Phi, psi and omega in degrees: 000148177258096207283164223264336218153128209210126176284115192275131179223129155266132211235117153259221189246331190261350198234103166231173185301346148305307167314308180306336202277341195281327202251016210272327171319287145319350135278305159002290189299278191351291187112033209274201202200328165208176201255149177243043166344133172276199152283143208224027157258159200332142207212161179292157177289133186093348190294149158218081176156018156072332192281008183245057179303135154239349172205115179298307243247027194179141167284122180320113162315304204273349170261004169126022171046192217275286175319289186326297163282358167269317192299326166287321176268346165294311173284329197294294184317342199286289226236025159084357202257117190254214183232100177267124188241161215250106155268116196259096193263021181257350171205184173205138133016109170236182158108175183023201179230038205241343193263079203308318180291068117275320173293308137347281149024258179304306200283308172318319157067214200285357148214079189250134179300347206247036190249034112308353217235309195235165198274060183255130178283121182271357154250044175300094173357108163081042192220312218316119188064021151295161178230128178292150162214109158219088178259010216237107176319053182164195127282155204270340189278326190275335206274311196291316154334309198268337198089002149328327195263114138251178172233123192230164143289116162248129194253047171261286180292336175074033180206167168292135166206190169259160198215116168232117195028224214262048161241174184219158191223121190268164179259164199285162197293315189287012191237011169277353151237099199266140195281181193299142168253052244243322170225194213261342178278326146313319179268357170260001132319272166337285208298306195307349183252010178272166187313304181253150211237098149311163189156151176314164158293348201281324198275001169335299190289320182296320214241308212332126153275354218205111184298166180213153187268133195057219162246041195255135189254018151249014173255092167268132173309165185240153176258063152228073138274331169342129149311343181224047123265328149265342172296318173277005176280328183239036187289298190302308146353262199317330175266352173281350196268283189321284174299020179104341212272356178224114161294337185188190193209163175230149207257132152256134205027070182300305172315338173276343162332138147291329176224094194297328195297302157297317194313308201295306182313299158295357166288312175309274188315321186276231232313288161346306213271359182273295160219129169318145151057069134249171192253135194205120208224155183229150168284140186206116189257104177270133187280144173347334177257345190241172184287182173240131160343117184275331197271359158290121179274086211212149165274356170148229172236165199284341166116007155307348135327284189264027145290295191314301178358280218298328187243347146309317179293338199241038132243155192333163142276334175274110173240019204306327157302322156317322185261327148316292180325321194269330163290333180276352186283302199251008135092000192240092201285352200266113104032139166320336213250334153322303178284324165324264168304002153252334176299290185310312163320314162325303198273297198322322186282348214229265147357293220227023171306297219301327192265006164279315180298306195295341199256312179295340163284340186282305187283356148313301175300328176263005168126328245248146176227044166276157208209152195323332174275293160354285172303307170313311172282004159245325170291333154316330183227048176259147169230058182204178183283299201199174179246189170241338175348126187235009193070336181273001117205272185295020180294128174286007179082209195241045163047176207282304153344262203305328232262316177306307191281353161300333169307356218250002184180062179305358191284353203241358201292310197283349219240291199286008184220012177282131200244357184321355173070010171291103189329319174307295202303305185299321169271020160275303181314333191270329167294320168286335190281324191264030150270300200295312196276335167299339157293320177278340187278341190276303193270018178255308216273292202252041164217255221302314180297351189261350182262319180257126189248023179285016152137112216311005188274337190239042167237094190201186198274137181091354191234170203231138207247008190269311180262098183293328203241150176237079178318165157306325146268025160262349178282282172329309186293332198267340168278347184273353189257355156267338209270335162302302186290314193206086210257002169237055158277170205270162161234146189191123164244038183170103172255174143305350189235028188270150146303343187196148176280177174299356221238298197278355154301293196289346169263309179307314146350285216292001164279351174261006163272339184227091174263349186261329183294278171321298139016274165298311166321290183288359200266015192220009176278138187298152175218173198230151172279349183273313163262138228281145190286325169309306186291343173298302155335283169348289206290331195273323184300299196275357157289323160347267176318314211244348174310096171240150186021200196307114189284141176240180159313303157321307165287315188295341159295330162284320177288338167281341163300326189301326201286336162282274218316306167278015161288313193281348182272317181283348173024064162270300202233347180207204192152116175326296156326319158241024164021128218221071203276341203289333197279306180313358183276307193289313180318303206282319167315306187329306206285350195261310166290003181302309189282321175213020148323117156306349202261332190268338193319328164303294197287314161319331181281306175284342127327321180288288164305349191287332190273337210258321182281341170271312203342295199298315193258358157307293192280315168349286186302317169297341199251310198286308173316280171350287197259010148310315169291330181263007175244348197284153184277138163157217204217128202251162203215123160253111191276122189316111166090013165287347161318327170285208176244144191236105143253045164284168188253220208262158193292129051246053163281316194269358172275354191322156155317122173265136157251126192294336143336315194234008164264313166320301218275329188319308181308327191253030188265141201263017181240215135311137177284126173306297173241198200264014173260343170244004155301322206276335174313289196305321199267019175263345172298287195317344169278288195329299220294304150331306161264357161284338169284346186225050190303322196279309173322305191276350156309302236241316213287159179253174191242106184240121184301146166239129170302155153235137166302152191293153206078020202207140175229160196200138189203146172231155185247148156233178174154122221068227179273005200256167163201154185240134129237127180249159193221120188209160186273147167205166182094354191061008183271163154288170211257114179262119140034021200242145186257145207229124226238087183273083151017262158229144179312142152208197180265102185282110191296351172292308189251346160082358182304132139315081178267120203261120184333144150145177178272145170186154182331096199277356149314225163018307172311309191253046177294308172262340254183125162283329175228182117230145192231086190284139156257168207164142173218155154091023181268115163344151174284332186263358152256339182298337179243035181228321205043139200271046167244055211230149153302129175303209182276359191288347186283000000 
């Protein structure tokens, strides 16, 4: 089924399926149709998010277990509401001592039943038949010394292992009764003859044998194209889908797959043989140039897409200024596209030696005479996540993308355009696609958005920071051509994994409409000689953005995290790995003192006022963002607690606890929206209310562009007799004067006003209102094909 509208909820140990079951009325009243769950199969303890699975196959203890989540899905149903839920099938949780097959593993080595489940290479140089570990703060001879390191019984586990705090790497079945072990040359007896190789953590990125997701080494990839890896990652999925308790499922990180194409197709098929027509979506981050694959059989992407759309439309076309500015702070002469390709190279080199050496040996093996620069200069100059090419009969080759970046190493061209079914080749090919994406996910999303910095607002998951400006018909062209291809993919301005909340994306806009203003603020802004001017920038942007009322203690806390954080992302000046905490001290002061400093107290005051002066055209953008996502053809998404104004910053910022107490009494309040928190509430009822009253219309109507005077975009949907035109300010410009000439009456579904055919003021229309969205029924065959929306003669 194709749900009408859906509420994104993160599910934790502070969150659990009771809390949610508590709220199924309000969402109800709200109006959405089903719930956007994050994953809620077993997770390491303490996860508050879910993507750290350790047993697919059981239901989270800590979000209320198996009993819980029927209970929970027993009130939605209850209030009309189903689920769709976020499945992580690319990886699982390593590490510790909670994960068995992983544990398995360890003691089992290449024939441990669970050397099926992950993706280790077993013949990596000085490795051979090994599982590399590098879990460990040190060397094991110095850990071993301190006593960090022992050989213990765990009667958890029932077995012997080595124990470093709380993980454990168990011994081989025949080393289970190990003779006394009293120094370190027994045990480093002992340790040679086990499955795995302690190491620091440090040496991860050189030595790994075993993919991981992204470059975090306790998150390992899974094989499941395996046929008995994947019946077992999606047993629990599928049978909760069979019985009803889920409508549809959303795929996380569909690009780390090996073969995504298949992956979907059998995903499909297995839910389809269960119940028809599920809705079924992959997270997929498409570049600006590419398609979503026609042979998946999926309703689309999760909306990072039309997030990029949505918010490219509501900035300035001129920013040239804005680029002056950013070049002159920071000193940094290079283009997004510049920063790109240093960032990749960067991480490939850096991140992703051991799974680059291990890709360039594959393709040895398959005949290839490609060499390490080779591989490298194509992933360098892709500008996507991945190709899809599998080597096999039915391989779509290596597509438009990838086929550009293949100039750059034809040597590597014919291996990528081979359909021969040869194992080695399909298993080069498969090591390179889950090479290239995780590089482009590293040096895009968490390098390059932390460097270029000419406005963080066009820096976000999905979005391409090259294209600043969206016109109205380039906007218009990119909604009929998803709307063709895939009219129920999600709409979405505000996930768990943005960068910014929407509302502060949507504040940040509006500096490329006041670029002289903004300008002057900053050039009159304090600055510190201990901290580097680029990261002062950064920081001035993200005060911008993230400012809601009267700065506290609180907000001074969030902004010192943001400010480690995007030191260490950006791996300039720090870096998660060796951390440069005494410069992240000065930095994090800076930033405090901004906020509550007495010394600063001026400039927070002319900060305040810079804001308090965009404000009126921020929610302009905020309010237009809204009810684009609820009118654009697709299946629009509220990221939890967005009903409200969102100025969070990049996660765990955006996850914070919401409250729901005061999102209720807004809703069920019997009055005038007070502030711009129950305006935004109201017109997300008032949209929401619409499309439960009219489902097959919002489903169904097709999409057609309309001319506008500049400042202004416009579009109508019909379907029967019924039709919708909307109309919103965009761009940040001002509203000049035009008279505007209305057909026919209808109902502006924002405001419930009645708008009456006729000529009128497009001032005086957007008077209250940023947008409007007439609904009209009962429309004639001679305005259904001429259509009754038009600018007078002043256009």
């Amino acid at each position: 089924m194709i749900p009408r509208a859906t509420y994104r909820l993160q599910f934790h140990k502070d969150f659990t399926f009771a809390d949610a079951a508590s709220l199924s009325d309000y969402f109800a009243a709200l109006g959405v149709s089903h719930i956007y769950a994050s994953p809620i199969l077993a997770a390491r303890a303490g996860s508050q998010h879910g993507y750290d699975v350790i047993d697919p196959e059981r239901i989270n203890p800590e979000l209320g277990g198996e009993d819980g989540f029927r209970a929970m899905a027993a009130a939605f149903q209850a209030n009309g509401l189903g689920i769709i839920l976020d499945i992580v099938p690319n990886h699982m949780a390593v590490g510790q001592a909670d994960n068995r097959r992983w544990l398995d593993l360890l003691a089992g080595g290449r024939d441990s039943p669970s050397a099926e489940w992950f993706d280790v290479d077993w013949e990596a140089p000085g490795l051979e038949n090994r599982i590399f570990a590098p879990f460990l703060d040190g060397e094991p001879h110095a850990l071993w010394e301190k006593g960090d390191l022992a050989l213990v019984w765990d009667e958890c586990l029932g077995q012997w292992a080595f124990a470093y705090y709380g993980h454990r790497f168990p011994l081989r079945t025949e080393d289970q009764k190990p003779q006394t072990v009293t120094g370190w040359a027994e045990a480093e007896s002992l340790l040679a003859r086990q499955h795995f190789v302690l190491a620091d953590w440090r040496e991860a990125d050189r030595r790994i044998n075993w993919r991981r997701f992204f470059d975090i080494t306790d998150l390992a990839g899974i094989r499941v194209e395996n046929p008995a890896v994947f019946d077992a990652v999606h047993a629990k999925t599928l049978a909760l889908y069979g019985e009803g308790l889920i409508d549809g499922v959303r795929v996380d990180h569909v690009d780390g797959l090996a073969d995504p194409t298949a992956y979907c197709r059998k995903l499909h098929q297995r839910l389809s043989a269960l119940r028809p027509n599920p809705y079924l979506v992959v997270e997929k981050i498409l570049a600006s140039h590419e398609r979503l694959p026609e042979a998946w059989p999926v309703q689309g992407t999760t909306g990072y897409d039309a997030m990029n759309l949505i918010s490219a439309l509501q900035h300035a076309d001129d920013q040239g200024a804005l680029e002056i500015l950013w070049r002159g702070i920071s000193g940094r002469a290079l283009s997004f596209d510049e920063e790109e390709i240093l960032a990749r190279r960067e991480i490939l080199d850096t991140k992703f030696v051991a799974q680059s050496d291990a890709a360039v040996r594959a393709f040895a093996r398959a005949g290839g005479n490609a060499t390490k620069d080779d591989l490298g200069n194509v992933i360098t100059a892709l500008r996507c996540y991945r190709g899809y090419a599998t080597g096999k009969p039915d391989t779509p080759g290596p597509g438009a993308c990838l086929s550009k970046a293949l100039d750059r190493a034809q040597a590597l061209r014919p291996l990528f355009e081979a359909d021969s079914d040869d194992p080695p080749l399909c298993e080069a090919l498969r090591r390179f696609h889950q090479l290239s994406a995780p590089v482009a996910a590293k040096a895009v999303e968490d390098t390059a958005f932390y460097r270029y910095g000419r406005l963080l607002s066009r820096n976000d998951v999905g979005f391409d920071p090259r294209r600043t400006f969206l016109s109205p018909a380039d906007f218009h062209a990119s909604v009929l051509t998803r709307a063709k291809a895939l009219p129920h993919a999600m709409l979405t301005t505000a996930t768990h994994d943005h960068k910014r909340g929407e509302d502060a994306r949507a504040r940040l806009a509006v500096l490329s409409a006041r670029p002289g203003a903004w300008t002057e603020l900053i050039r009159a802004a304090p600055s510190s000689s201990e901290v580097h001017p680029t990261d002062t920038y950064m920081l001035y942007q993200t005060l911008v953005g993230a400012w809601a009322g009267e700065p506290d203690a609180a907000f001074a806390g969030r902004i010192e995290s943001w400010c480690r954080k995007y030191l260490r992302e950006a791996k300039l000046r720090s870096c998660w790995q060796n951390p440069d905490t005494g410069y992240e001290d000065l930095f994090c002061r800076f930033g405090r003192s901004l906020i509550l400093g007495e010394k600063q107290a001026a400039f927070r005051t002319r900060l305040a006022t810079f804001i308090d002066a965009i404000t009126p055209l921020a929610e302009v953008n905020s309010l237009v963002q809204t009810v684009l996502r609820y009118t654009l053809p697709g299946v629009p998404d509220l990221y939890q607690g967005a009903e409200f104004m969102d100025f969070s910053m990049v996660d765990p910022d955006n996850r914070r606890p919401v409250d729901y107490r005061a999102r209720q009494k807004a809703l069920y309040a019997d009055r005038a929206p007070e502030n711009i928190d129950d305006l935004k509430q109201r017109v997300i009822a008032n949209l929401l209310h619409a499309r439960r009253d009219h489902p097959d219309f919002w489903r169904d109507a097709g999409y057609q562009p309309v001319p506008a005077p500049a400042g202004l975009m416009a579009f109508r949907r019909q379907y029967g007799a019924q039709s919708l035109y909307v109309i919103a300010r965009c761009n940040g410009a001002d509203l000049p004067d035009h008279q505007m000439g209305i057909a026919q009456s209808g109902t502006d579904l924002l405001s419930g006003d009645r708008i009456a055919a006729g000529e009128v003021s497009s001032l005086n229309l957007f008077a209250a209102w940023p947008a409007r969205a007439i609904f009209t029924d009962n429309v004639t065959a001679a305005t259904a094909s001429s259509g009754n929306f038009q600018f007078g003669p002043a256009f």
